[in-house]
Coordinates of C-alpha atoms and ligand atoms in Angstrom, one line a residue:
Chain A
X162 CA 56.7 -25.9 -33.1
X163 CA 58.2 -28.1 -30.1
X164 CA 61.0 -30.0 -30.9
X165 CA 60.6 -34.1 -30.4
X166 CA 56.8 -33.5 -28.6
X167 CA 54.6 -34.0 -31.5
X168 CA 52.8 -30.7 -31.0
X169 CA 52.3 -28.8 -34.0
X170 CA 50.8 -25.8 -32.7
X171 CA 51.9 -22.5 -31.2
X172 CA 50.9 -21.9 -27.2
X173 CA 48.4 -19.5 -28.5
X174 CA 47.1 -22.2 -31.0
X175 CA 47.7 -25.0 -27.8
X176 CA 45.0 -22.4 -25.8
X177 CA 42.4 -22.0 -28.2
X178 CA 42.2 -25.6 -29.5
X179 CA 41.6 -26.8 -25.6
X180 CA 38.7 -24.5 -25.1
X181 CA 37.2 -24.6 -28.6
X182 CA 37.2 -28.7 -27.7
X183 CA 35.9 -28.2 -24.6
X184 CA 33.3 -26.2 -25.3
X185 CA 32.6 -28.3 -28.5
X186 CA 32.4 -31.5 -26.0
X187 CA 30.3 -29.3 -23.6
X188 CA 27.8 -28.4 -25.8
X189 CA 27.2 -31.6 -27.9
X190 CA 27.5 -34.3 -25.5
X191 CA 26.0 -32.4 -22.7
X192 CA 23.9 -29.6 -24.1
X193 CA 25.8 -27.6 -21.6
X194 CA 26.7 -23.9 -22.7
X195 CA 28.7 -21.2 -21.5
X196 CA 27.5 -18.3 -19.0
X197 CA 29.5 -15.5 -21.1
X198 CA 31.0 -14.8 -17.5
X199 CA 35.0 -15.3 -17.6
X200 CA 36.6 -17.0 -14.8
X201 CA 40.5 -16.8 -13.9
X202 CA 41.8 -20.6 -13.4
X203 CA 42.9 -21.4 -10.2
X204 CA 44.3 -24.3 -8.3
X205 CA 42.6 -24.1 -4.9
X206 CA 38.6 -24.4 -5.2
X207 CA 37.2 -26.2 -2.5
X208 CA 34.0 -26.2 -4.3
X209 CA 35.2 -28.3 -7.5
X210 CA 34.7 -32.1 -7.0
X211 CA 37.9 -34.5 -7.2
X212 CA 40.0 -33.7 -10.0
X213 CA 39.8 -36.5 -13.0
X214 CA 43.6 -37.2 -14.7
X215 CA 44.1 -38.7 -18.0
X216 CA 47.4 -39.1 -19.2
X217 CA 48.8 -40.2 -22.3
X218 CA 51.9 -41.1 -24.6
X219 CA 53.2 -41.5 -28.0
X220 CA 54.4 -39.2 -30.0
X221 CA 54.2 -36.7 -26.9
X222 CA 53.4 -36.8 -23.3
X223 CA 51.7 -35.4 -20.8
X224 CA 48.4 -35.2 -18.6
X225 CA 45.2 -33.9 -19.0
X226 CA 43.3 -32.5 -15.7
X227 CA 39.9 -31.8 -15.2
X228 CA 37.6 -30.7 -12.0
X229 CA 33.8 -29.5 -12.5
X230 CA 32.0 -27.5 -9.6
X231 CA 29.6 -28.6 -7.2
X232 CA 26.6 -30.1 -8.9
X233 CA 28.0 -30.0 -12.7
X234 CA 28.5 -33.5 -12.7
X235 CA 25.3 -34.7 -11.5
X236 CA 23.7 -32.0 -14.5
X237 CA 25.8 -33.2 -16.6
X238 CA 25.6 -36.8 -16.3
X239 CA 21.3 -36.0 -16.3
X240 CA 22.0 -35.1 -19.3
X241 CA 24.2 -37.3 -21.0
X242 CA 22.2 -40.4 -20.1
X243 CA 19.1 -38.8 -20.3
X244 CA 17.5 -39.0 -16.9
X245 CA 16.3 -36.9 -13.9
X246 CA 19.3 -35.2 -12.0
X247 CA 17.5 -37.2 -8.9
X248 CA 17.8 -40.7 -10.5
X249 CA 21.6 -40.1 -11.1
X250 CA 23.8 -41.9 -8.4
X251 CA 27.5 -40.8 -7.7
X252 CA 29.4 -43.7 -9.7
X253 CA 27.5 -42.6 -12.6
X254 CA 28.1 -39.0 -12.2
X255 CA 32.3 -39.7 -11.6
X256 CA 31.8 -41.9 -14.9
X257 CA 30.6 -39.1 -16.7
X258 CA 32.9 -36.5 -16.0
X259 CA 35.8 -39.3 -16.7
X260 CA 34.1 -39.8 -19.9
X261 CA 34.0 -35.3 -20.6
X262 CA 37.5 -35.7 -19.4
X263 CA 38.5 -38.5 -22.3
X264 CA 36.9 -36.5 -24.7
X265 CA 38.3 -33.2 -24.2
X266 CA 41.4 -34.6 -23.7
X267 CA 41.3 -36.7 -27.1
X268 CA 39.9 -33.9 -29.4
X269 CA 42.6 -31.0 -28.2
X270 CA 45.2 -33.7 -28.7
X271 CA 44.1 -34.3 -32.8
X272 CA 44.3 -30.5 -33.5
X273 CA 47.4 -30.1 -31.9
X274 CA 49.3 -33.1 -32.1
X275 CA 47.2 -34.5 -35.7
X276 CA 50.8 -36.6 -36.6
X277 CA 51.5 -38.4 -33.4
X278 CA 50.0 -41.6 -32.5
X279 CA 48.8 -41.3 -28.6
X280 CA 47.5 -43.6 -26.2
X281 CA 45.4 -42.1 -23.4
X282 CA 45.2 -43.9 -20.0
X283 CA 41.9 -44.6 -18.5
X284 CA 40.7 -41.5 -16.6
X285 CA 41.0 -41.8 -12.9
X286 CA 41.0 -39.8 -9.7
X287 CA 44.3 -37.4 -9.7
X288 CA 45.3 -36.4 -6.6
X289 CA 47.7 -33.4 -5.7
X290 CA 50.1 -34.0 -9.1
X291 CA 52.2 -30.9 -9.3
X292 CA 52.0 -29.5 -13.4
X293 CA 55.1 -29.7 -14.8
X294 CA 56.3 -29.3 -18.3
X295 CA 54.6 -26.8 -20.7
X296 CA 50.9 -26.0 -18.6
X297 CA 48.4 -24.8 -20.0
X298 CA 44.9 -23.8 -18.2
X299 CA 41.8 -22.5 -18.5
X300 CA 38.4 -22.3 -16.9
X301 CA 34.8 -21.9 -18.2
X302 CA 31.5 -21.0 -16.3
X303 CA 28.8 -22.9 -17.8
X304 CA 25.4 -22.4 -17.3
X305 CA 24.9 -25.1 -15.2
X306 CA 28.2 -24.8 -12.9
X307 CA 31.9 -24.1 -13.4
X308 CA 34.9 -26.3 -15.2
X309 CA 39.1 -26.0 -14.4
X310 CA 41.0 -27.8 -17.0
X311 CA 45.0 -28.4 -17.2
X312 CA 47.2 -29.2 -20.0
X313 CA 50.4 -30.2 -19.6
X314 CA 53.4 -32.0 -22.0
X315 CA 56.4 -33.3 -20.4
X316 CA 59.4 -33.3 -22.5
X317 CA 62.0 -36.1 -22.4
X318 CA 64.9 -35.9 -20.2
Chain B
X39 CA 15.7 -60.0 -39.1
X40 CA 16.8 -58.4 -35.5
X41 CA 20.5 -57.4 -35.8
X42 CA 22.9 -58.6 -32.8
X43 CA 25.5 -55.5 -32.1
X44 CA 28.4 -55.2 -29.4
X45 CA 29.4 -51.8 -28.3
X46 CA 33.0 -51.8 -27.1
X47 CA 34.0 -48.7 -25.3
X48 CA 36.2 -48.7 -21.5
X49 CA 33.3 -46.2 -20.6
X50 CA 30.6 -47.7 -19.0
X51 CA 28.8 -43.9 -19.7
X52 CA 29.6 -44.2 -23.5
X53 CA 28.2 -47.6 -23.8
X54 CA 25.0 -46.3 -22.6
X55 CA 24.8 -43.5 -24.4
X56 CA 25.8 -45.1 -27.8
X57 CA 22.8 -48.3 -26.8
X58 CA 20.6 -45.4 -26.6
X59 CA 21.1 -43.4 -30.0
X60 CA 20.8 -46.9 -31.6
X61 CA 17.2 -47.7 -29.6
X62 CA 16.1 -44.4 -30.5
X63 CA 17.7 -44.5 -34.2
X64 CA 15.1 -47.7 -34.4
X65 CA 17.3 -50.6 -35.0
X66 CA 15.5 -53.2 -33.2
X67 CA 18.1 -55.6 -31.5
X68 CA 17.8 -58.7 -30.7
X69 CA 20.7 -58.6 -28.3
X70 CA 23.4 -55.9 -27.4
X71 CA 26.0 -56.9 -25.8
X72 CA 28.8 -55.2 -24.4
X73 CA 32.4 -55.5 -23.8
X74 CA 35.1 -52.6 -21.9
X75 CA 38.0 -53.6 -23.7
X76 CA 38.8 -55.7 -27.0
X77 CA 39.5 -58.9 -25.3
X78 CA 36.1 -58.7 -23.5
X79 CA 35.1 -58.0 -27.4
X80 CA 36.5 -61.1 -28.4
X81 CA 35.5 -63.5 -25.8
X82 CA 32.1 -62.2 -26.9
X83 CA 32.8 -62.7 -30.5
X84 CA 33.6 -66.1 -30.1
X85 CA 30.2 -66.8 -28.1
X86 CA 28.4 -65.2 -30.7
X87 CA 29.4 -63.8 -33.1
X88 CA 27.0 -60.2 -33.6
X89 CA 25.6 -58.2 -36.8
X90 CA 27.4 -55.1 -35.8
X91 CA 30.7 -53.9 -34.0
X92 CA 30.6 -50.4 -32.4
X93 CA 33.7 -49.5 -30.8
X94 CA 36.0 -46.8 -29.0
X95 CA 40.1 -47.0 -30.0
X96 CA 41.5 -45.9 -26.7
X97 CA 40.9 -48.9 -24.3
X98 CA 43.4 -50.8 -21.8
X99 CA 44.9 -54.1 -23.1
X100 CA 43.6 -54.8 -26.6
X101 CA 42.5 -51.2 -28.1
X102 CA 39.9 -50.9 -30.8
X103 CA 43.0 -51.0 -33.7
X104 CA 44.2 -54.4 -32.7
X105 CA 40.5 -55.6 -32.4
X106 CA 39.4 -54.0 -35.9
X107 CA 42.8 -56.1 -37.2
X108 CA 41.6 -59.0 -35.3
X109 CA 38.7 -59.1 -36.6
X110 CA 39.3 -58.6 -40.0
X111 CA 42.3 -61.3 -40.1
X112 CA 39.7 -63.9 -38.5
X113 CA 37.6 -65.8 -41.1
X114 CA 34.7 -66.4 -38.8
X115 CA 34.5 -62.5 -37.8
X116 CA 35.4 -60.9 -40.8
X117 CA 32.6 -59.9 -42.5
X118 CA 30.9 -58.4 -39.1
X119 CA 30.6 -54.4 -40.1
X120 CA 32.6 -52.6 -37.3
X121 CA 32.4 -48.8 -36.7
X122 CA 34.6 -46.7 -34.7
X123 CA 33.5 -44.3 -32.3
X124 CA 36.8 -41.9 -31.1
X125 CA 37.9 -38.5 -30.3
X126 CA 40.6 -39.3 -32.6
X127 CA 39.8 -37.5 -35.5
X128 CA 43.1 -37.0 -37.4
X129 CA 43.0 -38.2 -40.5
X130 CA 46.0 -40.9 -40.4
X131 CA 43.8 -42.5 -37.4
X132 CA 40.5 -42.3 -39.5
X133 CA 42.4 -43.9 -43.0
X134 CA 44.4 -46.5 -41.1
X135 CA 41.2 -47.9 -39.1
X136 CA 39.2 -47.6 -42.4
X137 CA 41.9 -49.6 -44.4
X138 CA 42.8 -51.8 -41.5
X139 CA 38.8 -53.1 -42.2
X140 CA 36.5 -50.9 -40.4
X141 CA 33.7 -49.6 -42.4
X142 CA 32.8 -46.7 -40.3
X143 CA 33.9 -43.6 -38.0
X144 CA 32.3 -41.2 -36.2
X145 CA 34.7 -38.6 -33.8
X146 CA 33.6 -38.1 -30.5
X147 CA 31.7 -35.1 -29.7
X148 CA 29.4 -36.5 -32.2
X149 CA 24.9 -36.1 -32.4
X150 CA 23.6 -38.7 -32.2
X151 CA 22.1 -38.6 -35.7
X152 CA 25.5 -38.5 -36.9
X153 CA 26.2 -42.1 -35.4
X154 CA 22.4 -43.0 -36.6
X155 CA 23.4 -42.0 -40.4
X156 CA 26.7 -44.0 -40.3
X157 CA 24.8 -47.3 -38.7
X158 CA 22.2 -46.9 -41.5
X159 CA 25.0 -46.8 -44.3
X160 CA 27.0 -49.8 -42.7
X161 CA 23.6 -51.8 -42.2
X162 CA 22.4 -51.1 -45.6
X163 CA 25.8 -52.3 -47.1
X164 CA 25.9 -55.4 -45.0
X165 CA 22.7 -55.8 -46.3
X166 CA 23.3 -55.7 -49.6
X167 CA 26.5 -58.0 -49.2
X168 CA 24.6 -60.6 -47.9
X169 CA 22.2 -60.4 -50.7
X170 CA 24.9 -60.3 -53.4
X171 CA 26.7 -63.3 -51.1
Chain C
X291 CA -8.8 -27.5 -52.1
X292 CA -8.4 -24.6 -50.0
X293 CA -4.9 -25.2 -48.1
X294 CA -5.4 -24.1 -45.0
X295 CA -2.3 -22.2 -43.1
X296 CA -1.6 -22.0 -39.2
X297 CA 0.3 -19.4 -38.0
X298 CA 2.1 -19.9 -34.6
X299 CA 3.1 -16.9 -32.8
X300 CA 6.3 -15.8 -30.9
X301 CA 5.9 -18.0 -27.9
X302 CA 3.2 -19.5 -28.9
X303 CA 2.4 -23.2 -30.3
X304 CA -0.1 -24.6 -32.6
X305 CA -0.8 -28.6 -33.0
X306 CA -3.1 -29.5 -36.3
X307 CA -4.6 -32.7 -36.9
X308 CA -5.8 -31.8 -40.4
X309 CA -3.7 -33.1 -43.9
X310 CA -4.6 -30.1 -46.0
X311 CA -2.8 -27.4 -42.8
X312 CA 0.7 -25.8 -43.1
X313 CA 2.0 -24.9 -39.9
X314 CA 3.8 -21.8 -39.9
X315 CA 5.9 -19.3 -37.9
X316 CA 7.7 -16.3 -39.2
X317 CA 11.0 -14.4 -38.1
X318 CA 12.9 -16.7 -36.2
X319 CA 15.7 -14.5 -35.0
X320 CA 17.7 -16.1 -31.8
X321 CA 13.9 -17.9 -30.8
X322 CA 13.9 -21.7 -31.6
X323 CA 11.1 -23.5 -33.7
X324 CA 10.4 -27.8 -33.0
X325 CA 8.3 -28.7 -35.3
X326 CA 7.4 -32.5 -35.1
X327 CA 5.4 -34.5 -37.5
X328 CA 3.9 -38.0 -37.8
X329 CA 3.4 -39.3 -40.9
X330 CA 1.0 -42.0 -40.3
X331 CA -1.5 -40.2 -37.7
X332 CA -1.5 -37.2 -39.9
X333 CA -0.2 -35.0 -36.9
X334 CA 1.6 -31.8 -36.8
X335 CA 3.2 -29.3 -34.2
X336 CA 5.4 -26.6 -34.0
X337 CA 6.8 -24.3 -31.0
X338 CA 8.2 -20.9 -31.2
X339 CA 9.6 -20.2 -28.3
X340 CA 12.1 -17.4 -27.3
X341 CA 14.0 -18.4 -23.9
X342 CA 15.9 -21.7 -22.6
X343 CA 14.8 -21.7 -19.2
X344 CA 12.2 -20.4 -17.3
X345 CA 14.1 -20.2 -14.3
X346 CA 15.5 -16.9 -16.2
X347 CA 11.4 -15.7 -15.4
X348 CA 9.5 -18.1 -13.6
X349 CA 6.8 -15.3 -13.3
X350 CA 6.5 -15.4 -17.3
X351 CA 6.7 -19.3 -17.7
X352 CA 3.5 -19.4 -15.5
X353 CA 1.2 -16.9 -17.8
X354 CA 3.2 -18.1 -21.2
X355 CA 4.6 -21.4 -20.7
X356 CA 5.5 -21.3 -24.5
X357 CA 7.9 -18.9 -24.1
X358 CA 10.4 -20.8 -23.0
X359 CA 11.6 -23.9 -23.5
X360 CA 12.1 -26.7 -21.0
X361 CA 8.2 -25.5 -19.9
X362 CA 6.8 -25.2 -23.3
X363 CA 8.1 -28.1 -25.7
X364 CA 7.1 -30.8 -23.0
X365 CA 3.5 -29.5 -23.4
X366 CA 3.5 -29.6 -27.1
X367 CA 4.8 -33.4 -27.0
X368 CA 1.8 -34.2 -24.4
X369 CA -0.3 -32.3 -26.9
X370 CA 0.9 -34.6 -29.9
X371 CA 0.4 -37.6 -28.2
X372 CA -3.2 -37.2 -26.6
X373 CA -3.9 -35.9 -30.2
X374 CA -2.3 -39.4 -31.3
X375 CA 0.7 -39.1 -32.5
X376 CA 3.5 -42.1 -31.2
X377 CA 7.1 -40.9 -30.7
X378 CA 8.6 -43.3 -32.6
X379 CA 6.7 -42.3 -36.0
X380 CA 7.7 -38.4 -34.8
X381 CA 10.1 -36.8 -37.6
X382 CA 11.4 -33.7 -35.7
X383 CA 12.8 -30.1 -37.1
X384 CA 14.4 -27.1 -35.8
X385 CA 15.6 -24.3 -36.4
X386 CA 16.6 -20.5 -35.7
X387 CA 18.7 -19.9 -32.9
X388 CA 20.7 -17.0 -34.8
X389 CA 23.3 -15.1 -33.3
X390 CA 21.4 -11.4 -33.2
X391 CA 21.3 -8.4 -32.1
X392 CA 18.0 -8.5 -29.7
X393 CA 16.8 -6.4 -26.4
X394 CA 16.8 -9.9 -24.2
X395 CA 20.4 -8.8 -23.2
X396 CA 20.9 -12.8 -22.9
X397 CA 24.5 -14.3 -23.5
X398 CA 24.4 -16.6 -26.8
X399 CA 20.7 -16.8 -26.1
X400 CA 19.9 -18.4 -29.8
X401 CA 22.9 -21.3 -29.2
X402 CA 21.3 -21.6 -25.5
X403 CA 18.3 -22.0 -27.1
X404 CA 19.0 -24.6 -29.4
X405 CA 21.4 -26.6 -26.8
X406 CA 17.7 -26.2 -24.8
X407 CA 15.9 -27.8 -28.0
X408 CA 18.6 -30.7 -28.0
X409 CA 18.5 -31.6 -24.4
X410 CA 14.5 -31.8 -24.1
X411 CA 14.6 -34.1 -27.0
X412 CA 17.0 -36.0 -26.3
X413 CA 15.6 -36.6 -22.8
X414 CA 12.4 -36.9 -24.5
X415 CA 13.9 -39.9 -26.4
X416 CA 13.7 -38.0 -30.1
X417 CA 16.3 -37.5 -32.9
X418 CA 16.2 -34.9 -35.0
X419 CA 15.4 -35.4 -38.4
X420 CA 16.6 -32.1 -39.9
X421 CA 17.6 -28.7 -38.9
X422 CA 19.0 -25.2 -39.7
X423 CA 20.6 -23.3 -36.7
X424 CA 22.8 -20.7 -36.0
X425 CA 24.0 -17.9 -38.1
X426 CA 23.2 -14.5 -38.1
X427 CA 19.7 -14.3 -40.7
X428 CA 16.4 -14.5 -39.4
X429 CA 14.2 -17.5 -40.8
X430 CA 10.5 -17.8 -41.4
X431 CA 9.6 -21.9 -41.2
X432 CA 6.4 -23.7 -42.2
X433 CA 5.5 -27.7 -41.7
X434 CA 3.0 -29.0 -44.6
X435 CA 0.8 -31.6 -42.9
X436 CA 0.3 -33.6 -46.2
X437 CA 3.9 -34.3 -46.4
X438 CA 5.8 -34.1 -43.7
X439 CA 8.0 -30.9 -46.4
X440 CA 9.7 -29.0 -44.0
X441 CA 10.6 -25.4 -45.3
X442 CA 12.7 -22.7 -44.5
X443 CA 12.6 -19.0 -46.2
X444 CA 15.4 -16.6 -45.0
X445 CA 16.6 -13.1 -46.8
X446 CA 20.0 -14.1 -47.9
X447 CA 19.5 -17.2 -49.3
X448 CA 17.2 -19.8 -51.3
X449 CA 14.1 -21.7 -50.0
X450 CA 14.9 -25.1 -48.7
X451 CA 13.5 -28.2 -47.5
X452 CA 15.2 -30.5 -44.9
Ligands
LIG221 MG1 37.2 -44.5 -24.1

């Protein structure tokens, strides 16, 4: 329990909720399922596309960080608006993985912070924001590419 | 009769995805209109007013709670159904919406037959208000 | 009336056009069944197949298409249409995709088999009507033509209809 935050949860609780809602997101939105290979996170990754950020505030704050590999987002976006991965353009495919970021994002928050009323920015292009606060990350292969995710709650000052 | 629905979501992505589980749940529309934000929801509202409200909370400027109160406290909008569609799914969130007037909720990751069996309760009701009415 | 039953095979796929047919496949372990039905034209299908992608063994998708499937249920829904049946009457099933013990050596193969399922209909522009997925039991299904009943018999627990 974290004083003042809003979070409700343990770190180990924190951990699991973020990948159970990623992979929940993942599989229903996108149809997208994990490789069973395990992946260490890592910051540098030239091969992951621009980080999306969402952040938010409320009864805690903090950002959410997200960066798929290569071609992830143009599989992914195939498959969320149901077309051919060739009829996808890039806006669409930055809008989807904005959209995987939101969700992710908004379901960890309602298992670990279920009492606080949040307000999540719109998702946009982070650039090199150093984590600060309580971090959390993980990454998942997938079976059509890979995903880094960050967590992090700043505490007041 | 062809139902008019708006679906409200700051997700251009969303929008389309949500227009496509109701083509493919078989609601025929006659228009569907949509709106990023709830003052783009409202400014359509007042245009024309629609048969069914889908929206997101989490929006810049007016968010999908102030637009479920707006259009509940607004005598030419309040009987329009309105569903929310959120990855808020903590139960506070889901009883406030539902006693600030909305009449559905589905929590994002959803199927999209989970949305379809939530449009046909809300249609059906609406349908039998406006036969009772 | 003789009721007449069609058994489709592991990786295989049967479509009947005939009201008195049942449609059946038995021991769904991690493999997938889609069975689709329209109620008007009187149409059935069902697909058993046992793989995701055929990428995992393109050699295989080219003699057996059915086993796998992002090659097999795009046939089946070709199949169903030239035999008349309109997507938009189509009432689709599925299930298996068990968690099991099985010699493919796959990761999750029967939840990548089912995410499989969702994607190609999705894609394909189909909700799903009703299905039982997941677990650990295996599952025998069977379509009845007449009515559109869908039925599922597993070992641990009761016959049901979706
Ligand atoms: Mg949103």
């Amino acid at each position: 329990m974290t004083d003042g935050v809003g979070v409700e949860c343990r770190p180990d609780q924190v951990q699991a909720a973020l990948r159970r809602a990623a992979v929940s997101v993942l599989e229903t939105m996108f149809f997208v399922s994990l490789a069973g290979e395990t992946e260490e996170p890592s910051e540098a990754a030239p091969e992951f596309g621009q980080p999306v950020r969402v952040e938010f505030q409320g009864g805690c704050q903090g950002a959410f960080t997200i960066r798929v590999s290569g071609s992830m987002s143009c599989s992914m976006a195939a498959n969320f608006l149901a077309k051919d991965e060739q009829e996808v353009d890039e806006p669409e495919a930055s809008q989807v993985v904005s959209e995987f970021a939101n969700m992710v994002c908004g379901a960890t928050l309602s298992v670990v912070a279920p009492h606080a009323t949040l307000n999540l920015s719109y998702p946009c292009a982070g650039t090199g924001v150093v984590a600060r606060g309580e971090v959390y990350r993980d990454a998942l292969v997938c079976d059509c590419g890979r995903v880094q995710m960050q967590l992090e709650f700043w505490h007041n000052e | 009769m062809k139902p008019s629905v708006l679906i409200v979501d700051d997700s251009p992505a969303m929008r389309a995805f949500i227009r496509r589980v109701l083509e493919l749940s078989g609601v025929v529309m006659s228009e569907c209109y949509q709106a990023a934000d709830g003052g783009e929801a409202l400014a359509v509202l007042r245009r024309s007013p629609v048969d069914l409200v889908l929206t997101d909370i989490n929006m810049p400027g007016i968010n999908g709670e102030e637009l479920v109160k707006l259009i509940h406290a607004d005598e030419q909008l309040n009987s329009i159904p309105v569903v929310v569609v959120s990855t808020d799914a903590t139960e506070q969130r889901v009883a406030a919406l539902l006693r600030l007037g909305a009449r559905g909720y589905v929590t994002k990751p959803f199927h999209p037959e989970t949305l379809r069996a939530d449009l046909e309760k809300v249609m059906e009701a609406a349908d039998d208000r406006r036969c009772r009415g | 009336m003789v009721l007449k039953t069609v058994i489709v095979g592991m990786a295989d796929a049967r479509v009947s056009e005939e009201q008195d047919s049942t449609l059946i496949t038995y021991a769904l372990g991690s493999c997938v069944a889609v069975a689709l039905h329209d109620p008007q034209a009187m149409i059935g299908g069902m697909i058993h197949y046992m793989l995701p992608d055929s990428s995992l063994d393109p050699g295989k998708a080219q003699a057996r298409p059915w086993m796998f499937a992002d090659t097999g249920i795009p046939i089946l829904l070709d199949e169903l249409k030239r035999a008349g049946a309109t997507r938009r009457r189509m009432r689709v099933f599925l299930a298996g995709g068990a968690q099991v013990l099985d010699s493919s050596n796959f990761f999750e193969i029967g939840k990548r088999n089912y995410l499989a399922a969702r994607k190609l209909l999705w894609k394909a522009g189909l909700l799903v009507k009703g299905e039982d997925v997941g677990g650990t039991g295996s599952r025998t299904v069977s379509l009845r033509l007449s009515d559109g009943r869908f039925l599922i018999r597993s070992p641990a627990q009761q016959e049901r209809t979706l």
